[in-house]
């Protein structure tokens, strides 16, 4: 199965922070793969912009090394590297001063898509937006891409939105949540709205509960001090898990169009109910051999920031009243895995008797590793041993289904950057969505702070604190194993 690659319009993409970690790890290797796939038209240019004292030749060398180190292979021909490097340019620019801005402005070419990627800390967004205007680069058709974190609470998110809105229309602003760029996440929408099979069952009458897990094995490592100001709730749940929840729970949009999809997601966030303190568990990982504890990694012995959070959310609308959504995410857990599990209710009556046991259909959407979907169905255990029932998976692993072409599945950043060039905002967060998500999260965090809530220590390699297991046991349910 060969996927068709349609080249995007010729573009100039300026990456502010073009020397940074994100640019080297994700953005530039992603662009290289799109170049190899033939998606970049001749004449497209990528312009790195940062303060470091580099020229274009030195920047090309830096990018070549980054692509070799962080590119994920596939069918990219390393021999085409030179062609890619030729698209690269570098300008020394200081977001906070005047240095380099006129040179950058002089480089801009008319009659092509113009996009500016703000791959810098959010403290620089305002400066960049202002100077892009001041130097005449921000015409009405240009686009800006902004990274997470988009604020640390409702007020700071509003402030950021206001700063950007001074210079750009909402239709020009692309707020990245790379979870939305994952193939499976988009497939979730196709499975829901492209098949007759699931949507009639997609409600509280048939769905017992939904679990969303994003588990990491790494600790906070070198990001300890940054992470300590944020925590799992702000760093992961408010954005990534919330976006997954929206796609699972939203009503069918009238069409697959950016505002139609985002309107429906927004309604889900606004329907999220209050969460009681006993419906949330926070944790901090403990020391494990050579690996430091969270408190050591954060370099803050009195930190009350959580490296794990689990909660039970309720969506107060007709479709979902009575169906809880259990969300959890954390670091230093058993395995690196992200999945959504839609657990359907038991059949209303078992004609096979009590001995046949309890069987449930579970639709599992795996985001990583091995992106794919699996539907658990109940069948008869083969053989003459009577009517014994067995759960087996109807498995759709993309890697298996697509064979060698699975190497061609673009990663989230590749897809999202190409969507920016195409001018398609569907998979990007709108300003009001981000604000609504903070509006729901803020009181939860404020309540922890007010009562001096202490996270519960948990062991490295575990599934988080036992209290998180209890969160579901109390309801007669249990989490799925965290495993690859
Ligand atoms: P980083 O490694 O610290 O890079 C920051 C970049 O900004 C560097 O290229 C730096 O280059 C440039 N910069 C800093 N001050 C500047 C100024 N005054 N004018 C112009 N350029 C300036 O950070 P990062 O990890 O790449 O992260 C960038 C953004 O993406 C942050 O908002 C981060 O939260 C977000 N993000 C990162 C990741 C990730 O995996 N790294 C993931 C998700 C989101 P010079 O020092 O040469 O100026």
PDB file of N, CA and C in Angstrom, residues 217-221 285-298 331-333 458-461:
ATOM      1  N   UNK A 217       8.505   6.054  31.389  1.00  0.00           N
ATOM      2  CA  UNK A 217       9.447   5.362  32.276  1.00  0.00           C
ATOM      3  C   UNK A 217      10.529   6.317  32.770  1.00  0.00           C
ATOM      4  N   UNK A 218      10.719   7.408  32.049  1.00  0.00           N
ATOM      5  CA  UNK A 218      11.772   8.344  32.442  1.00  0.00           C
ATOM      6  C   UNK A 218      11.305   9.220  33.607  1.00  0.00           C
ATOM      7  N   UNK A 219      12.280   9.763  34.337  1.00  0.00           N
ATOM      8  CA  UNK A 219      11.955  10.740  35.370  1.00  0.00           C
ATOM      9  C   UNK A 219      11.999  12.137  34.765  1.00  0.00           C
ATOM     10  N   UNK A 220      12.086  13.142  35.606  1.00  0.00           N
ATOM     11  CA  UNK A 220      12.095  14.494  35.046  1.00  0.00           C
ATOM     12  C   UNK A 220      13.497  14.899  34.597  1.00  0.00           C
ATOM     13  N   UNK A 221      14.500  14.090  34.995  1.00  0.00           N
ATOM     14  CA  UNK A 221      15.872  14.259  34.509  1.00  0.00           C
ATOM     15  C   UNK A 221      16.358  15.695  34.553  1.00  0.00           C
ATOM     16  N   UNK A 285       7.560  10.081  42.431  1.00  0.00           N
ATOM     17  CA  UNK A 285       8.349   8.841  42.425  1.00  0.00           C
ATOM     18  C   UNK A 285       9.477   8.889  43.450  1.00  0.00           C
ATOM     19  N   UNK A 286       9.805   7.670  43.941  1.00  0.00           N
ATOM     20  CA  UNK A 286      10.835   7.567  44.988  1.00  0.00           C
ATOM     21  C   UNK A 286      12.175   7.217  44.352  1.00  0.00           C
ATOM     22  N   UNK A 287      13.191   7.244  45.181  1.00  0.00           N
ATOM     23  CA  UNK A 287      14.545   6.888  44.734  1.00  0.00           C
ATOM     24  C   UNK A 287      14.562   5.418  44.319  1.00  0.00           C
ATOM     25  N   UNK A 288      15.365   5.118  43.299  1.00  0.00           N
ATOM     26  CA  UNK A 288      15.466   3.727  42.847  1.00  0.00           C
ATOM     27  C   UNK A 288      16.913   3.458  42.447  1.00  0.00           C
ATOM     28  N   UNK A 289      17.653   2.817  43.333  1.00  0.00           N
ATOM     29  CA  UNK A 289      19.055   2.527  43.043  1.00  0.00           C
ATOM     30  C   UNK A 289      19.807   3.798  42.692  1.00  0.00           C
ATOM     31  N   UNK A 290      20.370   3.786  41.492  1.00  0.00           N
ATOM     32  CA  UNK A 290      21.152   4.938  41.025  1.00  0.00           C
ATOM     33  C   UNK A 290      20.264   6.151  40.719  1.00  0.00           C
ATOM     34  N   UNK A 291      18.992   5.861  40.390  1.00  0.00           N
ATOM     35  CA  UNK A 291      18.102   6.945  39.969  1.00  0.00           C
ATOM     36  C   UNK A 291      17.582   7.720  41.177  1.00  0.00           C
ATOM     37  N   UNK A 292      17.705   9.040  41.081  1.00  0.00           N
ATOM     38  CA  UNK A 292      17.272   9.878  42.194  1.00  0.00           C
ATOM     39  C   UNK A 292      15.761   9.896  42.338  1.00  0.00           C
ATOM     40  N   UNK A 293      15.306  10.334  43.505  1.00  0.00           N
ATOM     41  CA  UNK A 293      13.868  10.505  43.732  1.00  0.00           C
ATOM     42  C   UNK A 293      13.420  11.766  42.976  1.00  0.00           C
ATOM     43  N   UNK A 294      12.105  11.963  42.911  1.00  0.00           N
ATOM     44  CA  UNK A 294      11.607  13.186  42.290  1.00  0.00           C
ATOM     45  C   UNK A 294      12.195  14.409  42.999  1.00  0.00           C
ATOM     46  N   UNK A 295      12.223  14.343  44.325  1.00  0.00           N
ATOM     47  CA  UNK A 295      12.686  15.500  45.101  1.00  0.00           C
ATOM     48  C   UNK A 295      14.144  15.824  44.769  1.00  0.00           C
ATOM     49  N   UNK A 296      14.940  14.760  44.561  1.00  0.00           N
ATOM     50  CA  UNK A 296      16.343  14.989  44.171  1.00  0.00           C
ATOM     51  C   UNK A 296      16.424  15.553  42.755  1.00  0.00           C
ATOM     52  N   UNK A 297      15.659  14.928  41.842  1.00  0.00           N
ATOM     53  CA  UNK A 297      15.700  15.384  40.441  1.00  0.00           C
ATOM     54  C   UNK A 297      15.240  16.839  40.310  1.00  0.00           C
ATOM     55  N   UNK A 298      14.266  17.200  41.149  1.00  0.00           N
ATOM     56  CA  UNK A 298      13.737  18.568  41.073  1.00  0.00           C
ATOM     57  C   UNK A 298      14.613  19.534  41.866  1.00  0.00           C
ATOM     58  N   UNK A 331       5.412   9.758  35.535  1.00  0.00           N
ATOM     59  CA  UNK A 331       6.794   9.442  35.155  1.00  0.00           C
ATOM     60  C   UNK A 331       7.309   8.294  35.999  1.00  0.00           C
ATOM     61  N   UNK A 332       8.377   7.639  35.465  1.00  0.00           N
ATOM     62  CA  UNK A 332       9.000   6.493  36.141  1.00  0.00           C
ATOM     63  C   UNK A 332       7.985   5.388  36.441  1.00  0.00           C
ATOM     64  N   UNK A 333       7.125   5.134  35.509  1.00  0.00           N
ATOM     65  CA  UNK A 333       6.142   4.061  35.676  1.00  0.00           C
ATOM     66  C   UNK A 333       6.675   2.794  35.008  1.00  0.00           C
ATOM     67  N   UNK A 458       5.580   6.949  45.293  1.00  0.00           N
ATOM     68  CA  UNK A 458       5.359   5.655  44.625  1.00  0.00           C
ATOM     69  C   UNK A 458       6.672   5.126  44.087  1.00  0.00           C
ATOM     70  N   UNK A 459       6.712   3.802  43.920  1.00  0.00           N
ATOM     71  CA  UNK A 459       7.962   3.176  43.495  1.00  0.00           C
ATOM     72  C   UNK A 459       8.187   3.313  42.001  1.00  0.00           C
ATOM     73  N   UNK A 460       9.428   3.511  41.639  1.00  0.00           N
ATOM     74  CA  UNK A 460       9.802   3.482  40.228  1.00  0.00           C
ATOM     75  C   UNK A 460       9.444   2.112  39.667  1.00  0.00           C
ATOM     76  N   UNK A 461       8.916   2.077  38.463  1.00  0.00           N
ATOM     77  CA  UNK A 461       8.559   0.795  37.848  1.00  0.00           C
ATOM     78  C   UNK A 461       7.202   0.275  38.292  1.00  0.00           C
TER      79      UNK A 461
END
